[in-house]
């Protein structure tokens, strides 16, 4: 039959199934097809903390959401247009998120009374009429897969495993995705097991053909490629971009990278990735714990390496004392916190941005350090390079705050031209910098650069510069132990001034206000960039003016931040915490910003946020004569 | 012992790869200008003097020597040596030194730690450093007390120790640092005494020459908070009965000397159970006691650490009046840092342009081009 082709500008699809059903792979493949087709896209994997929760149960459901469009998009989307559910649990776990009228494609094979019960269904939703508001397509995907691959002589179980590829083929047909990337991938991935390879390729093709021939689908959709700036692109997750950024920081500085790390979700992939790049002189050390990981990185930094440690919030708690030592010794050190839901073990596989205070103040005494946060998965690359630049130039630990969403989410990345990337000069000390009373040349480890306030970095092996550093307070200049009160006060202030001085070396905050007349500013940081941007667009599409700005540097803040805040009647600060940036802004600038806070382990929902922005704009416009500032968010705990 | 007297001739020793000095050096060059601030009579002085005296003999470039310490009285050590140094945080020195030694094969890396630093807060790092066998030398100053925090009991204090924090006596069994290190399969494990300059120096030389993690437990007197803890092994009257000297290849004998000047007691190993017993040695021609040729001959190079472990158990856990002194174990094994550097060298292959390689890395995977 000939099918109608319908143009649409964007679609959100969620693949959901049991942890063992290969939904992450399916989503990933669909994403790669979509990327190579030229759509803009954004993805959100969502998986349970358990590796394999009991099959068919709600806790075992794993999903992968992909949003793609013919224009630039900022988020994986709030609510899927299409849900692919491979079993009853996947349907039940995801139904609440999808809009009325959405398309649901289910594998009916697993809708047996046993599985229905396991998922908590009293009756079969495919028969009970409870899905009447949706366009439901129920097929025996497993059965059709087994049938399609039967001539490979696989066991029924192995044959059934290829059902995810059948589903992928079907969806690929529906949205006119190119098929070669997936067939090539399967041939590479299963090159050593020909029957599995052939079964998967066959199931994929069978799914495509089924889509084309079944009477159930009358339309095929077309989402045209998006216009993107000229360049070479690839789809990239935040953790991969971060690892590449660290390698780039090492190459650009000429400093060998040393990673000291202890596995923890969602940061482990950075350790895995860097372990592959020994040819760049990268050493990865899987330590006995987080304390040893950061300790070894700091030891390597003392020896002139680019010392890096990667972890998540609980690991930062363990590393705090050593980071404080790095602050005291003023050595370059990169500390990466891929934040996850907390406190304690919290929601290990979910996202959150509630470690800002820990990054800022989570050490004993006055121990300031620069904090920097990427705003999207691809942005992790540039932020890692920038963190390396600051650490090396200012001889300081730098905290990089990524999060679970950035880590696993992906988007197209325009690959930078390496030859155009700036170099990072380690500027090691090679000569004495001082003359003693007797006129002899000597080396003072705490004699600072006047511009940056950075101290010299003299590495072992440099003759004549032998010196001792450590956690005890040191005298300004010569760096011997000093308990002098005035010196301590001076050193505490100098360490703070050095970090503050970085504000003269970073770009001022830019505000996006197409109307030029907005009276409300939405200010965010980190991974909320996407939802905030999408929400602002929605609000502006309704004719409401709103300004948006996003902080990359959280310590020090850009030097114009105070001015920017004061230029607006109201400032909304959306965060995936209970108001940590809000607290800093109020304390620092005496501006009573309004918090919008959700701590659900998931990215903010753009539509909800758009409503909050609209409410605040209306309240601000209507409250000109009132003295109190409106609150957009009654849930905010102040 | 100088650099050329290797425990394993022909194999890279602990110092190969570290550049040697162009001219002979003296102890003064290794002393920093900082005033030493330990209590009068503290055993740390003697160790510092021994180290300052022996470092020049290593013949290494001073700038390629690094001392990393934790926290405690002993941990002030790096400030007094004119080498590179880091006085870090409590218990973490082995971890910090691991990063340094792994990235810098051209450095001679030393760790200075105390019994609390190494065995309490830093116990985990210590056993993992030993397990990995990173090329560094750890000096464990064991005074069986917390000195810097003014006299609490430590993980090596004897059971029932009365201190400020244990007025009715401590309740936990002490670690035997040598047994612990052998359990972690350390490749060089020795014990020496602060006041025996000659023995201390010879053990330190052997430790430095060993490639891998060397652990040297130094019995160190703290005259302020635990005075006399090691008197039995120091007092000329008692030490011949208290010290069981371990010398590779020699039968293990101690106690009042016989006519031949050899110890009248010795260590016998039950061949069936492997158990060690202290026995009287029969004088020449006498049948009274165990014949000298039946005594255990110390084999520090034995692959199996079982006998070394049994020897370590001859140390009193309570008040010390008997302890084997010397090198318990010295075996050759690959080191973590050498292997890590080898992997990088292999992955690097022929030196190429890393800028180009980086561009290649970033363009890996599925890419597409927008024109
Ligand atoms: C994190 C931390 N906890 C506690 C201390 C306090 N502290 C300093 S030294 C020390 C014990 C040192 O004992 P030991 O290692 O035996 O060294 P000694 O002073 O006896 O040489 C303690 C508990 C500290 N500095 N840091
Ligand atoms: S307290 Fe004891 S160990 Fe510490 S310096 Fe004084 S004598 Fe030495
Ligand atoms: Mg002690």
PDB file of N, CA, C and O in Angstrom, chain A residues 570-596:
ATOM      1  N   UNK A 570      12.362  41.509  38.629  1.00  0.00           N
ATOM      2  CA  UNK A 570      12.308  40.224  39.325  1.00  0.00           C
ATOM      3  C   UNK A 570      13.267  39.261  38.643  1.00  0.00           C
ATOM      4  O   UNK A 570      13.474  39.333  37.430  1.00  0.00           O
ATOM      5  N   UNK A 571      13.850  38.376  39.462  1.00  0.00           N
ATOM      6  CA  UNK A 571      14.778  37.378  38.922  1.00  0.00           C
ATOM      7  C   UNK A 571      14.309  35.997  39.389  1.00  0.00           C
ATOM      8  O   UNK A 571      14.131  35.772  40.587  1.00  0.00           O
ATOM      9  N   UNK A 572      14.069  35.136  38.418  1.00  0.00           N
ATOM     10  CA  UNK A 572      13.652  33.767  38.746  1.00  0.00           C
ATOM     11  C   UNK A 572      14.875  32.856  38.595  1.00  0.00           C
ATOM     12  O   UNK A 572      15.571  32.911  37.577  1.00  0.00           O
ATOM     13  N   UNK A 573      15.121  32.035  39.618  1.00  0.00           N
ATOM     14  CA  UNK A 573      16.289  31.149  39.574  1.00  0.00           C
ATOM     15  C   UNK A 573      15.823  29.694  39.665  1.00  0.00           C
ATOM     16  O   UNK A 573      15.579  29.178  40.752  1.00  0.00           O
ATOM     17  N   UNK A 574      15.681  29.030  38.507  1.00  0.00           N
ATOM     18  CA  UNK A 574      15.278  27.623  38.519  1.00  0.00           C
ATOM     19  C   UNK A 574      16.483  26.736  38.827  1.00  0.00           C
ATOM     20  O   UNK A 574      17.550  26.913  38.250  1.00  0.00           O
ATOM     21  N   UNK A 575      16.295  25.803  39.743  1.00  0.00           N
ATOM     22  CA  UNK A 575      17.396  24.881  40.085  1.00  0.00           C
ATOM     23  C   UNK A 575      16.825  23.529  40.469  1.00  0.00           C
ATOM     24  O   UNK A 575      15.726  23.449  41.024  1.00  0.00           O
ATOM     25  N   UNK A 576      17.625  22.490  40.262  1.00  0.00           N
ATOM     26  CA  UNK A 576      17.256  21.155  40.729  1.00  0.00           C
ATOM     27  C   UNK A 576      17.834  20.945  42.136  1.00  0.00           C
ATOM     28  O   UNK A 576      18.601  20.024  42.400  1.00  0.00           O
ATOM     29  N   UNK A 577      17.487  21.887  43.014  1.00  0.00           N
ATOM     30  CA  UNK A 577      17.858  21.807  44.429  1.00  0.00           C
ATOM     31  C   UNK A 577      16.897  22.744  45.145  1.00  0.00           C
ATOM     32  O   UNK A 577      16.009  23.312  44.511  1.00  0.00           O
ATOM     33  N   UNK A 578      17.086  22.961  46.436  1.00  0.00           N
ATOM     34  CA  UNK A 578      16.124  23.808  47.152  1.00  0.00           C
ATOM     35  C   UNK A 578      16.545  25.279  47.202  1.00  0.00           C
ATOM     36  O   UNK A 578      16.126  26.013  48.087  1.00  0.00           O
ATOM     37  N   UNK A 579      17.361  25.701  46.277  1.00  0.00           N
ATOM     38  CA  UNK A 579      17.652  27.136  46.200  1.00  0.00           C
ATOM     39  C   UNK A 579      19.073  27.503  46.571  1.00  0.00           C
ATOM     40  O   UNK A 579      19.309  28.466  47.302  1.00  0.00           O
ATOM     41  N   UNK A 580      20.045  26.730  46.079  1.00  0.00           N
ATOM     42  CA  UNK A 580      21.432  26.978  46.483  1.00  0.00           C
ATOM     43  C   UNK A 580      22.039  28.191  45.779  1.00  0.00           C
ATOM     44  O   UNK A 580      22.705  29.011  46.410  1.00  0.00           O
ATOM     45  N   UNK A 581      21.792  28.319  44.471  1.00  0.00           N
ATOM     46  CA  UNK A 581      22.293  29.525  43.796  1.00  0.00           C
ATOM     47  C   UNK A 581      21.544  30.743  44.326  1.00  0.00           C
ATOM     48  O   UNK A 581      22.133  31.804  44.542  1.00  0.00           O
ATOM     49  N   UNK A 582      20.237  30.559  44.552  1.00  0.00           N
ATOM     50  CA  UNK A 582      19.444  31.668  45.111  1.00  0.00           C
ATOM     51  C   UNK A 582      20.092  32.195  46.385  1.00  0.00           C
ATOM     52  O   UNK A 582      20.228  33.403  46.581  1.00  0.00           O
ATOM     53  N   UNK A 583      20.483  31.268  47.244  1.00  0.00           N
ATOM     54  CA  UNK A 583      21.084  31.655  48.526  1.00  0.00           C
ATOM     55  C   UNK A 583      22.360  32.470  48.304  1.00  0.00           C
ATOM     56  O   UNK A 583      22.565  33.510  48.940  1.00  0.00           O
ATOM     57  N   UNK A 584      23.184  32.019  47.381  1.00  0.00           N
ATOM     58  CA  UNK A 584      24.435  32.734  47.095  1.00  0.00           C
ATOM     59  C   UNK A 584      24.148  34.130  46.537  1.00  0.00           C
ATOM     60  O   UNK A 584      24.804  35.103  46.908  1.00  0.00           O
ATOM     61  N   UNK A 585      23.168  34.193  45.645  1.00  0.00           N
ATOM     62  CA  UNK A 585      22.871  35.494  45.013  1.00  0.00           C
ATOM     63  C   UNK A 585      22.330  36.483  46.046  1.00  0.00           C
ATOM     64  O   UNK A 585      22.709  37.652  46.060  1.00  0.00           O
ATOM     65  N   UNK A 586      21.442  35.988  46.887  1.00  0.00           N
ATOM     66  CA  UNK A 586      20.884  36.875  47.918  1.00  0.00           C
ATOM     67  C   UNK A 586      21.993  37.364  48.844  1.00  0.00           C
ATOM     68  O   UNK A 586      22.065  38.534  49.190  1.00  0.00           O
ATOM     69  N   UNK A 587      22.855  36.427  49.249  1.00  0.00           N
ATOM     70  CA  UNK A 587      23.908  36.784  50.198  1.00  0.00           C
ATOM     71  C   UNK A 587      24.895  37.758  49.573  1.00  0.00           C
ATOM     72  O   UNK A 587      25.343  38.703  50.201  1.00  0.00           O
ATOM     73  N   UNK A 588      25.185  37.527  48.329  1.00  0.00           N
ATOM     74  CA  UNK A 588      26.239  38.298  47.693  1.00  0.00           C
ATOM     75  C   UNK A 588      25.737  39.651  47.206  1.00  0.00           C
ATOM     76  O   UNK A 588      26.438  40.655  47.282  1.00  0.00           O
ATOM     77  N   UNK A 589      24.524  39.679  46.667  1.00  0.00           N
ATOM     78  CA  UNK A 589      24.056  40.900  46.000  1.00  0.00           C
ATOM     79  C   UNK A 589      22.849  41.550  46.664  1.00  0.00           C
ATOM     80  O   UNK A 589      22.354  42.559  46.189  1.00  0.00           O
ATOM     81  N   UNK A 590      22.365  40.952  47.753  1.00  0.00           N
ATOM     82  CA  UNK A 590      21.178  41.475  48.436  1.00  0.00           C
ATOM     83  C   UNK A 590      20.004  41.668  47.482  1.00  0.00           C
ATOM     84  O   UNK A 590      19.284  42.650  47.548  1.00  0.00           O
ATOM     85  N   UNK A 591      19.882  40.717  46.559  1.00  0.00           N
ATOM     86  CA  UNK A 591      18.752  40.750  45.623  1.00  0.00           C
ATOM     87  C   UNK A 591      17.843  39.581  45.995  1.00  0.00           C
ATOM     88  O   UNK A 591      18.311  38.446  46.104  1.00  0.00           O
ATOM     89  N   UNK A 592      16.558  39.876  46.203  1.00  0.00           N
ATOM     90  CA  UNK A 592      15.653  38.819  46.652  1.00  0.00           C
ATOM     91  C   UNK A 592      15.132  38.036  45.449  1.00  0.00           C
ATOM     92  O   UNK A 592      14.007  38.214  45.002  1.00  0.00           O
ATOM     93  N   UNK A 593      15.994  37.181  44.939  1.00  0.00           N
ATOM     94  CA  UNK A 593      15.605  36.392  43.775  1.00  0.00           C
ATOM     95  C   UNK A 593      14.507  35.401  44.166  1.00  0.00           C
ATOM     96  O   UNK A 593      14.347  35.074  45.337  1.00  0.00           O
ATOM     97  N   UNK A 594      13.755  34.950  43.158  1.00  0.00           N
ATOM     98  CA  UNK A 594      12.660  34.010  43.388  1.00  0.00           C
ATOM     99  C   UNK A 594      13.114  32.628  42.929  1.00  0.00           C
ATOM    100  O   UNK A 594      13.588  32.478  41.804  1.00  0.00           O
ATOM    101  N   UNK A 595      12.985  31.671  43.790  1.00  0.00           N
ATOM    102  CA  UNK A 595      13.425  30.326  43.429  1.00  0.00           C
ATOM    103  C   UNK A 595      12.348  29.541  42.694  1.00  0.00           C
ATOM    104  O   UNK A 595      11.150  29.738  42.921  1.00  0.00           O
ATOM    105  N   UNK A 596      12.758  28.681  41.798  1.00  0.00           N
ATOM    106  CA  UNK A 596      11.867  27.689  41.191  1.00  0.00           C
ATOM    107  C   UNK A 596      12.609  26.377  41.360  1.00  0.00           C
ATOM    108  O   UNK A 596      13.645  26.153  40.726  1.00  0.00           O
TER     109      UNK A 596
END
